[in-house]
PDB file of C-alpha atoms in Angstrom:
ATOM      1  CA  MET N  21      82.243 108.966 107.278  1.00 73.00           C
ATOM      2  CA  LYS N  22      81.543 105.517 105.586  1.00 81.00           C
ATOM      3  CA  HIS N  23      78.570 105.618 102.993  1.00 87.00           C
ATOM      4  CA  THR N  24      77.371 102.609 100.821  1.00 89.00           C
ATOM      5  CA  TYR N  25      76.100 102.871  97.393  1.00 90.00           C
ATOM      6  CA  THR N  26      74.424 100.897  94.673  1.00 90.00           C
ATOM      7  CA  VAL N  27      76.515 101.099  91.275  1.00 91.00           C
ATOM      8  CA  THR N  28      74.899  99.444  88.323  1.00 89.00           C
ATOM      9  CA  GLY N  29      76.393  98.695  85.140  1.00 87.00           C
ATOM     10  CA  MET N  30      79.537  96.715  86.237  1.00 87.00           C
ATOM     11  CA  THR N  31      80.089  93.640  84.532  1.00 83.00           C
ATOM     12  CA  CYS N  32      83.898  92.981  85.013  1.00 85.00           C
ATOM     13  CA  ASN N  33      86.915  93.314  86.805  1.00 86.00           C
ATOM     14  CA  SER N  34      87.858  96.276  84.145  1.00 87.00           C
ATOM     15  CA  CYS N  35      84.444  97.774  85.025  1.00 89.00           C
ATOM     16  CA  LYS N  36      85.584  97.598  88.715  1.00 89.00           C
ATOM     17  CA  LYS N  37      88.777  99.101  88.309  1.00 90.00           C
ATOM     18  CA  THR N  38      87.391 101.796  86.509  1.00 91.00           C
ATOM     19  CA  VAL N  39      84.821 102.603  88.949  1.00 92.00           C
ATOM     20  CA  GLU N  40      87.495 102.740  91.829  1.00 90.00           C
ATOM     21  CA  GLU N  41      89.785 105.212  89.896  1.00 90.00           C
ATOM     22  CA  ALA N  42      87.209 107.212  88.850  1.00 91.00           C
ATOM     23  CA  LEU N  43      85.856 108.102  92.519  1.00 92.00           C
ATOM     24  CA  LEU N  44      89.399 107.904  93.990  1.00 91.00           C
ATOM     25  CA  LYS N  45      90.196 110.970  92.013  1.00 90.00           C
ATOM     26  CA  LEU N  46      87.581 113.339  94.171  1.00 90.00           C
ATOM     27  CA  ASN N  47      89.597 114.971  96.867  1.00 87.00           C
ATOM     28  CA  ALA N  48      87.159 114.224  99.845  1.00 85.00           C
ATOM     29  CA  ILE N  49      87.176 110.354  98.982  1.00 90.00           C
ATOM     30  CA  GLN N  50      90.056 108.700 101.264  1.00 88.00           C
ATOM     31  CA  SER N  51      88.888 104.973 100.302  1.00 89.00           C
ATOM     32  CA  VAL N  52      86.915 102.670  97.927  1.00 90.00           C
ATOM     33  CA  LEU N  53      85.813  99.088  98.099  1.00 89.00           C
ATOM     34  CA  VAL N  54      83.842  97.699  95.237  1.00 90.00           C
ATOM     35  CA  ASP N  55      81.648  94.554  95.724  1.00 87.00           C
ATOM     36  CA  LEU N  56      81.182  93.277  91.895  1.00 84.00           C
ATOM     37  CA  GLU N  57      78.999  90.737  92.813  1.00 80.00           C
ATOM     38  CA  ALA N  58      76.625  92.829  95.059  1.00 83.00           C
ATOM     39  CA  GLN N  59      76.811  95.914  92.903  1.00 87.00           C
ATOM     40  CA  GLU N  60      77.979  97.976  95.889  1.00 89.00           C
ATOM     41  CA  VAL N  61      80.669 100.584  96.686  1.00 91.00           C
ATOM     42  CA  ILE N  62      81.598 101.409 100.169  1.00 90.00           C
ATOM     43  CA  ILE N  63      83.211 104.810  99.908  1.00 91.00           C
ATOM     44  CA  THR N  64      85.054 106.586 103.418  1.00 89.00           C
ATOM     45  CA  MET N  65      85.057 110.501 102.799  1.00 88.00           C
ATOM     46  CA  SER N  66      86.690 113.222 104.892  1.00 86.00           C
ATOM     47  CA  LYS N  67      83.426 115.028 104.008  1.00 85.00           C
ATOM     48  CA  TYR N  68      79.942 114.222 102.646  1.00 84.00           C
ATOM     49  CA  LEU N  69      79.530 114.098  99.069  1.00 86.00           C
ATOM     50  CA  GLU N  70      76.176 114.501  96.828  1.00 87.00           C
ATOM     51  CA  VAL N  71      75.312 111.814  94.929  1.00 89.00           C
ATOM     52  CA  THR N  72      75.418 113.991  92.038  1.00 90.00           C
ATOM     53  CA  THR N  73      78.756 114.688  92.412  1.00 90.00           C
ATOM     54  CA  LEU N  74      79.616 111.083  92.473  1.00 91.00           C
ATOM     55  CA  GLN N  75      77.857 110.461  89.409  1.00 92.00           C
ATOM     56  CA  GLU N  76      79.770 113.313  87.495  1.00 91.00           C
ATOM     57  CA  ALA N  77      83.089 111.555  88.331  1.00 91.00           C
ATOM     58  CA  LEU N  78      82.160 108.442  87.073  1.00 92.00           C
ATOM     59  CA  PRO N  79      81.745 107.693  83.060  1.00 90.00           C
ATOM     60  CA  LYS N  80      78.224 107.509  81.673  1.00 88.00           C
ATOM     61  CA  LYS N  81      77.865 103.961  81.497  1.00 87.00           C
ATOM     62  CA  TYR N  82      77.634 103.480  85.534  1.00 90.00           C
ATOM     63  CA  THR N  83      74.448 104.610  87.590  1.00 91.00           C
ATOM     64  CA  ILE N  84      75.349 105.397  91.254  1.00 91.00           C
ATOM     65  CA  SER N  85      72.785 105.498  94.209  1.00 89.00           C
ATOM     66  CA  GLU N  86      73.155 105.833  97.892  1.00 81.00           C
ATOM     67  CA  LYS N  87      71.821 102.689  99.618  1.00 75.00           C
ATOM     68  CA  GLN N  88      70.154 102.703 103.461  1.00 59.00           C
ATOM     69  CA  GLU N  89      71.724 101.413 106.414  1.00 52.00           C
ATOM     70  CA  ASN N  90      69.057 100.022 108.695  1.00 46.00           C
ATOM     71  CA  ASN N  91      71.605  99.230 111.590  1.00 43.00           C
ATOM     72  CA  VAL N  92      75.303 100.734 111.857  1.00 43.00           C
ATOM     73  CA  PHE N  93      76.308  98.127 114.324  1.00 41.00           C
ATOM     74  CA  GLN N  94      74.976  95.470 111.982  1.00 41.00           C
ATOM     75  CA  SER N  95      76.491  96.901 109.067  1.00 45.00           C
ATOM     76  CA  ALA N  96      80.123  96.688 110.727  1.00 44.00           C
ATOM     77  CA  GLN N  97      79.597  93.161 111.503  1.00 46.00           C
ATOM     78  CA  SER N  98      78.264  92.025 108.010  1.00 45.00           C
ATOM     79  CA  GLU N  99      81.322  94.201 106.652  1.00 49.00           C
ATOM     80  CA  ASN N 100      84.056  91.728 108.525  1.00 49.00           C
ATOM     81  CA  LYS N 101      82.409  88.631 107.845  1.00 49.00           C
ATOM     82  CA  SER N 102      82.151  89.460 104.050  1.00 58.00           C
ATOM     83  CA  GLU N 103      86.066  89.992 104.517  1.00 60.00           C
ATOM     84  CA  LEU N 104      86.994  86.818 106.190  1.00 66.00           C
ATOM     85  CA  LYS N 105      84.648  84.909 103.545  1.00 69.00           C
ATOM     86  CA  GLN N 106      86.521  86.701 100.554  1.00 66.00           C
ATOM     87  CA  LEU N 107      89.923  85.993 102.583  1.00 72.00           C
ATOM     88  CA  PHE N 108      88.884  82.314 102.693  1.00 80.00           C
ATOM     89  CA  PRO N 109      90.323  81.060  99.378  1.00 79.00           C
ATOM     90  CA  LEU N 110      93.638  82.805 100.304  1.00 80.00           C
ATOM     91  CA  PHE N 111      93.824  80.844 103.677  1.00 85.00           C
ATOM     92  CA  LEU N 112      92.748  77.971 101.958  1.00 88.00           C
ATOM     93  CA  ILE N 113      95.306  78.033  99.687  1.00 89.00           C
ATOM     94  CA  PHE N 114      98.185  78.831 102.033  1.00 89.00           C
ATOM     95  CA  ALA N 115      96.865  75.711 104.217  1.00 92.00           C
ATOM     96  CA  TYR N 116      97.488  73.211 101.529  1.00 94.00           C
ATOM     97  CA  ILE N 117     101.046  74.909 100.125  1.00 94.00           C
ATOM     98  CA  THR N 118     102.095  74.372 103.698  1.00 93.00           C
ATOM     99  CA  ILE N 119     100.622  70.684 104.026  1.00 95.00           C
ATOM    100  CA  ALA N 120     102.317  69.593 100.530  1.00 95.00           C
ATOM    101  CA  ALA N 121     105.514  70.924 101.591  1.00 94.00           C
ATOM    102  CA  ILE N 122     105.358  69.096 104.805  1.00 94.00           C
ATOM    103  CA  LEU N 123     104.651  65.997 103.245  1.00 93.00           C
ATOM    104  CA  LEU N 124     107.490  66.137 100.792  1.00 91.00           C
ATOM    105  CA  ASN N 125     109.656  66.648 103.838  1.00 91.00           C
ATOM    106  CA  TYR N 126     108.569  64.677 106.883  1.00 86.00           C
ATOM    107  CA  ASN N 127     110.702  61.848 106.600  1.00 83.00           C
ATOM    108  CA  PRO N 128     113.024  62.561 107.631  1.00 84.00           C
ATOM    109  CA  LEU N 129     111.545  66.415 108.990  1.00 83.00           C
ATOM    110  CA  ASN N 130     114.579  68.957 106.921  1.00 87.00           C
ATOM    111  CA  CYS N 131     113.700  72.397 107.892  1.00 89.00           C
ATOM    112  CA  SER N 132     115.687  73.975 104.900  1.00 90.00           C
ATOM    113  CA  SER N 133     113.994  71.863 102.309  1.00 92.00           C
ATOM    114  CA  PHE N 134     110.514  72.446 103.962  1.00 93.00           C
ATOM    115  CA  MET N 135     111.182  76.084 103.123  1.00 93.00           C
ATOM    116  CA  LEU N 136     112.443  75.806  99.854  1.00 94.00           C
ATOM    117  CA  ASP N 137     109.487  73.515  98.792  1.00 95.00           C
ATOM    118  CA  PHE N 138     107.270  75.841 100.506  1.00 95.00           C
ATOM    119  CA  MET N 139     108.532  78.942  98.677  1.00 95.00           C
ATOM    120  CA  GLY N 140     108.528  77.095  95.188  1.00 96.00           C
ATOM    121  CA  LEU N 141     104.861  75.536  95.773  1.00 96.00           C
ATOM    122  CA  PHE N 142     103.739  79.253  97.095  1.00 94.00           C
ATOM    123  CA  TYR N 143     105.310  80.932  93.616  1.00 94.00           C
ATOM    124  CA  VAL N 144     103.867  78.182  91.317  1.00 95.00           C
ATOM    125  CA  VAL N 145     100.672  78.237  92.846  1.00 93.00           C
ATOM    126  CA  PHE N 146     100.151  81.841  93.058  1.00 91.00           C
ATOM    127  CA  SER N 147     101.549  82.596  89.579  1.00 92.00           C
ATOM    128  CA  PHE N 148      99.165  80.258  88.193  1.00 92.00           C
ATOM    129  CA  PHE N 149      95.984  82.141  89.494  1.00 88.00           C
ATOM    130  CA  LYS N 150      97.997  85.796  87.948  1.00 88.00           C
ATOM    131  CA  LEU N 151      98.006  83.872  84.570  1.00 90.00           C
ATOM    132  CA  LEU N 152      94.409  83.425  84.491  1.00 86.00           C
ATOM    133  CA  ASP N 153      94.076  86.682  83.876  1.00 81.00           C
ATOM    134  CA  LEU N 154      96.986  87.982  82.699  1.00 85.00           C
ATOM    135  CA  LYS N 155      95.181  91.149  80.925  1.00 84.00           C
ATOM    136  CA  GLY N 156      93.469  92.135  84.059  1.00 81.00           C
ATOM    137  CA  PHE N 157      96.572  91.350  86.673  1.00 85.00           C
ATOM    138  CA  PRO N 158      98.757  94.547  85.846  1.00 87.00           C
ATOM    139  CA  ALA N 159      95.981  97.124  86.604  1.00 82.00           C
ATOM    140  CA  SER N 160      95.495  95.517  90.156  1.00 80.00           C
ATOM    141  CA  PHE N 161      99.067  95.063  90.694  1.00 86.00           C
ATOM    142  CA  LYS N 162      99.834  98.704  90.111  1.00 85.00           C
ATOM    143  CA  MET N 163      97.446 100.226  92.727  1.00 83.00           C
ATOM    144  CA  TYR N 164      99.734  99.362  95.170  1.00 86.00           C
ATOM    145  CA  ASP N 165     103.089  97.765  94.034  1.00 89.00           C
ATOM    146  CA  PRO N 166     105.423 100.984  93.739  1.00 92.00           C
ATOM    147  CA  LEU N 167     107.445  99.374  90.814  1.00 93.00           C
ATOM    148  CA  ALA N 168     104.643  98.404  89.100  1.00 91.00           C
ATOM    149  CA  LYS N 169     103.372 102.035  89.374  1.00 90.00           C
ATOM    150  CA  VAL N 170     106.740 103.671  87.618  1.00 92.00           C
ATOM    151  CA  ILE N 171     107.139 100.910  85.163  1.00 93.00           C
ATOM    152  CA  PRO N 172     103.863  99.263  84.049  1.00 90.00           C
ATOM    153  CA  VAL N 173     105.726  96.432  82.130  1.00 93.00           C
ATOM    154  CA  TYR N 174     106.563  94.951  85.197  1.00 94.00           C
ATOM    155  CA  GLY N 175     103.410  94.092  86.062  1.00 91.00           C
ATOM    156  CA  TRP N 176     103.229  92.103  82.758  1.00 93.00           C
ATOM    157  CA  ILE N 177     106.146  90.324  83.418  1.00 94.00           C
ATOM    158  CA  TYR N 178     105.804  89.700  87.257  1.00 95.00           C
ATOM    159  CA  PRO N 179     103.864  86.585  87.056  1.00 94.00           C
ATOM    160  CA  PHE N 180     106.597  84.899  84.891  1.00 96.00           C
ATOM    161  CA  ILE N 181     109.262  86.153  87.360  1.00 95.00           C
ATOM    162  CA  GLU N 182     107.149  84.147  90.053  1.00 95.00           C
ATOM    163  CA  VAL N 183     107.104  80.856  87.747  1.00 96.00           C
ATOM    164  CA  ALA N 184     110.608  81.186  87.557  1.00 97.00           C
ATOM    165  CA  LEU N 185     111.204  81.456  90.865  1.00 96.00           C
ATOM    166  CA  GLY N 186     109.089  78.511  91.790  1.00 96.00           C
ATOM    167  CA  VAL N 187     111.081  76.380  89.436  1.00 96.00           C
ATOM    168  CA  MET N 188     114.490  77.326  90.868  1.00 96.00           C
ATOM    169  CA  PHE N 189     112.995  76.724  94.558  1.00 95.00           C
ATOM    170  CA  LEU N 190     111.569  73.183  93.492  1.00 95.00           C
ATOM    171  CA  MET N 191     114.553  72.419  91.479  1.00 95.00           C
ATOM    172  CA  ARG N 192     117.106  73.532  93.926  1.00 93.00           C
ATOM    173  CA  PHE N 193     118.818  75.781  90.925  1.00 94.00           C
ATOM    174  CA  GLU N 194     120.778  78.956  91.768  1.00 94.00           C
ATOM    175  CA  ILE N 195     118.891  79.368  95.330  1.00 94.00           C
ATOM    176  CA  THR N 196     121.139  82.056  96.311  1.00 94.00           C
ATOM    177  CA  THR N 197     119.640  84.311  93.158  1.00 95.00           C
ATOM    178  CA  ALA N 198     116.392  83.218  93.844  1.00 95.00           C
ATOM    179  CA  LEU N 199     116.387  84.246  97.549  1.00 95.00           C
ATOM    180  CA  ILE N 200     117.630  87.606  96.543  1.00 96.00           C
ATOM    181  CA  ILE N 201     115.371  88.019  93.971  1.00 96.00           C
ATOM    182  CA  THR N 202     112.638  87.167  96.213  1.00 95.00           C
ATOM    183  CA  LEU N 203     113.796  89.682  98.831  1.00 95.00           C
ATOM    184  CA  ILE N 204     113.995  92.483  96.103  1.00 95.00           C
ATOM    185  CA  ILE N 205     110.641  91.999  94.855  1.00 94.00           C
ATOM    186  CA  LEU N 206     108.505  90.725  97.852  1.00 92.00           C
ATOM    187  CA  GLY N 207     110.330  93.691  99.573  1.00 94.00           C
ATOM    188  CA  ILE N 208     108.936  96.435  96.944  1.00 93.00           C
ATOM    189  CA  THR N 209     105.246  94.688  97.040  1.00 90.00           C
ATOM    190  CA  THR N 210     105.466  94.840 101.117  1.00 91.00           C
ATOM    191  CA  ALA N 211     106.240  98.558 101.274  1.00 91.00           C
ATOM    192  CA  GLY N 212     103.600  99.189  98.995  1.00 88.00           C
ATOM    193  CA  VAL N 213     100.973  97.120 100.938  1.00 85.00           C
ATOM    194  CA  THR N 214     102.362  98.937 103.932  1.00 87.00           C
ATOM    195  CA  LYS N 215     101.362 102.181 102.502  1.00 85.00           C
ATOM    196  CA  SER N 216      98.317 101.195 101.202  1.00 80.00           C
ATOM    197  CA  LEU N 217      97.271  99.491 104.914  1.00 79.00           C
ATOM    198  CA  LEU N 218      98.300 102.695 106.735  1.00 83.00           C
ATOM    199  CA  ASP N 219      96.420 105.155 104.106  1.00 77.00           C
ATOM    200  CA  LYS N 220      93.489 102.781 104.877  1.00 72.00           C
ATOM    201  CA  LYS N 221      92.958 102.262 100.816  1.00 67.00           C
ATOM    202  CA  ALA N 222      90.306  99.597 100.340  1.00 62.00           C
ATOM    203  CA  ILE N 223      91.747  98.148  97.326  1.00 64.00           C
ATOM    204  CA  GLN N 224      91.793  94.581  95.841  1.00 65.00           C
ATOM    205  CA  CYS N 225      94.931  92.490  96.490  1.00 70.00           C
ATOM    206  CA  ALA N 226      96.154  91.111  93.435  1.00 70.00           C
ATOM    207  CA  CYS N 227      98.232  88.272  95.073  1.00 72.00           C
ATOM    208  CA  LEU N 228      95.856  85.539  93.681  1.00 68.00           C
ATOM    209  CA  GLY N 229      95.040  87.375  90.326  1.00 65.00           C
ATOM    210  CA  THR N 230      91.704  89.389  89.528  1.00 61.00           C
ATOM    211  CA  VAL N 231      90.076  85.964  89.455  1.00 60.00           C
ATOM    212  CA  LEU N 232      89.310  85.988  93.453  1.00 63.00           C
ATOM    213  CA  ASN N 233      88.041  89.186  94.636  1.00 62.00           C
ATOM    214  CA  LEU N 234      90.527  89.651  97.680  1.00 65.00           C
ATOM    215  CA  PRO N 235      90.665  92.897  99.717  1.00 64.00           C
ATOM    216  CA  MET N 236      93.707  94.530 100.747  1.00 61.00           C
ATOM    217  CA  THR N 237      94.318  93.387 104.273  1.00 66.00           C
ATOM    218  CA  LYS N 238      96.928  92.440 106.978  1.00 71.00           C
ATOM    219  CA  ALA N 239      97.154  89.305 105.623  1.00 70.00           C
ATOM    220  CA  THR N 240      98.447  90.270 102.373  1.00 76.00           C
ATOM    221  CA  PHE N 241     101.398  91.649 104.574  1.00 81.00           C
ATOM    222  CA  ILE N 242     101.593  88.634 106.825  1.00 82.00           C
ATOM    223  CA  GLU N 243     101.885  86.660 103.882  1.00 82.00           C
ATOM    224  CA  ASN N 244     104.546  88.209 102.170  1.00 85.00           C
ATOM    225  CA  SER N 245     106.383  88.844 105.564  1.00 89.00           C
ATOM    226  CA  ILE N 246     106.552  85.081 106.012  1.00 89.00           C
ATOM    227  CA  MET N 247     108.197  84.785 102.352  1.00 91.00           C
ATOM    228  CA  ILE N 248     110.518  87.463 103.073  1.00 93.00           C
ATOM    229  CA  ILE N 249     111.451  85.740 106.538  1.00 93.00           C
ATOM    230  CA  MET N 250     112.033  82.334 105.443  1.00 92.00           C
ATOM    231  CA  ALA N 251     114.496  83.809 102.551  1.00 92.00           C
ATOM    232  CA  ILE N 252     116.497  85.693 104.953  1.00 93.00           C
ATOM    233  CA  ALA N 253     116.822  82.645 107.087  1.00 90.00           C
ATOM    234  CA  MET N 254     118.115  80.476 103.911  1.00 91.00           C
ATOM    235  CA  LEU N 255     120.492  83.252 103.133  1.00 90.00           C
ATOM    236  CA  PHE N 256     121.769  82.591 106.752  1.00 89.00           C
ATOM    237  CA  ASN N 257     122.127  79.205 106.063  1.00 84.00           C
ATOM    238  CA  LEU N 258     123.586  79.200 103.077  1.00 82.00           C
ATOM    239  CA  MET N 259     126.647  81.493 104.188  1.00 74.00           C
TER     240      MET N 259
END
């Protein structure tokens, strides 16, 4: 069962995470998707919980009330459109990185150099967005990254690891080492993303930090998979 509620009192991404984590502690709740701008939360639950139960789970700062849905099919369509709209920045940035990598290597076209520049630009651009809100990133990252859950400090240094890897690829410095590290860190993250998708957890993707509100979707899995495939291909080329 999926229900939409209005939650007042949320003012920032930290509030968003607090509401998500508090509601997910209830056994009957399977997933929680918070829309900070709309002050709404979509909750998927195995059995119906009264609003009073949900309110008790939240800190006193927040007030939750049920929102009536007029048309189930219209609501589903609206949710899909909203998700695509939220993912638009990710697709746009991905397109810019691809075009930039092509322009750097089109004359003559060199696939190996293209992949190295793509991975370098990918890391530099994505780390930039993470560093815009370094305090908020670790909390979002540990929601799905297995290593960040076990070692919280990893979430704090991850953006700097991306910066280092981006520079290494762009400067063609210790490429083999950079490729191996890429396979390790993205392999761990992708495992966490896969588990979140299979569990149908509605959480925020931290790939572009917390500045942009991106839902965890298959697009995140595909994005990481492309990087992993490129890293494996480059390692074979270097052998």
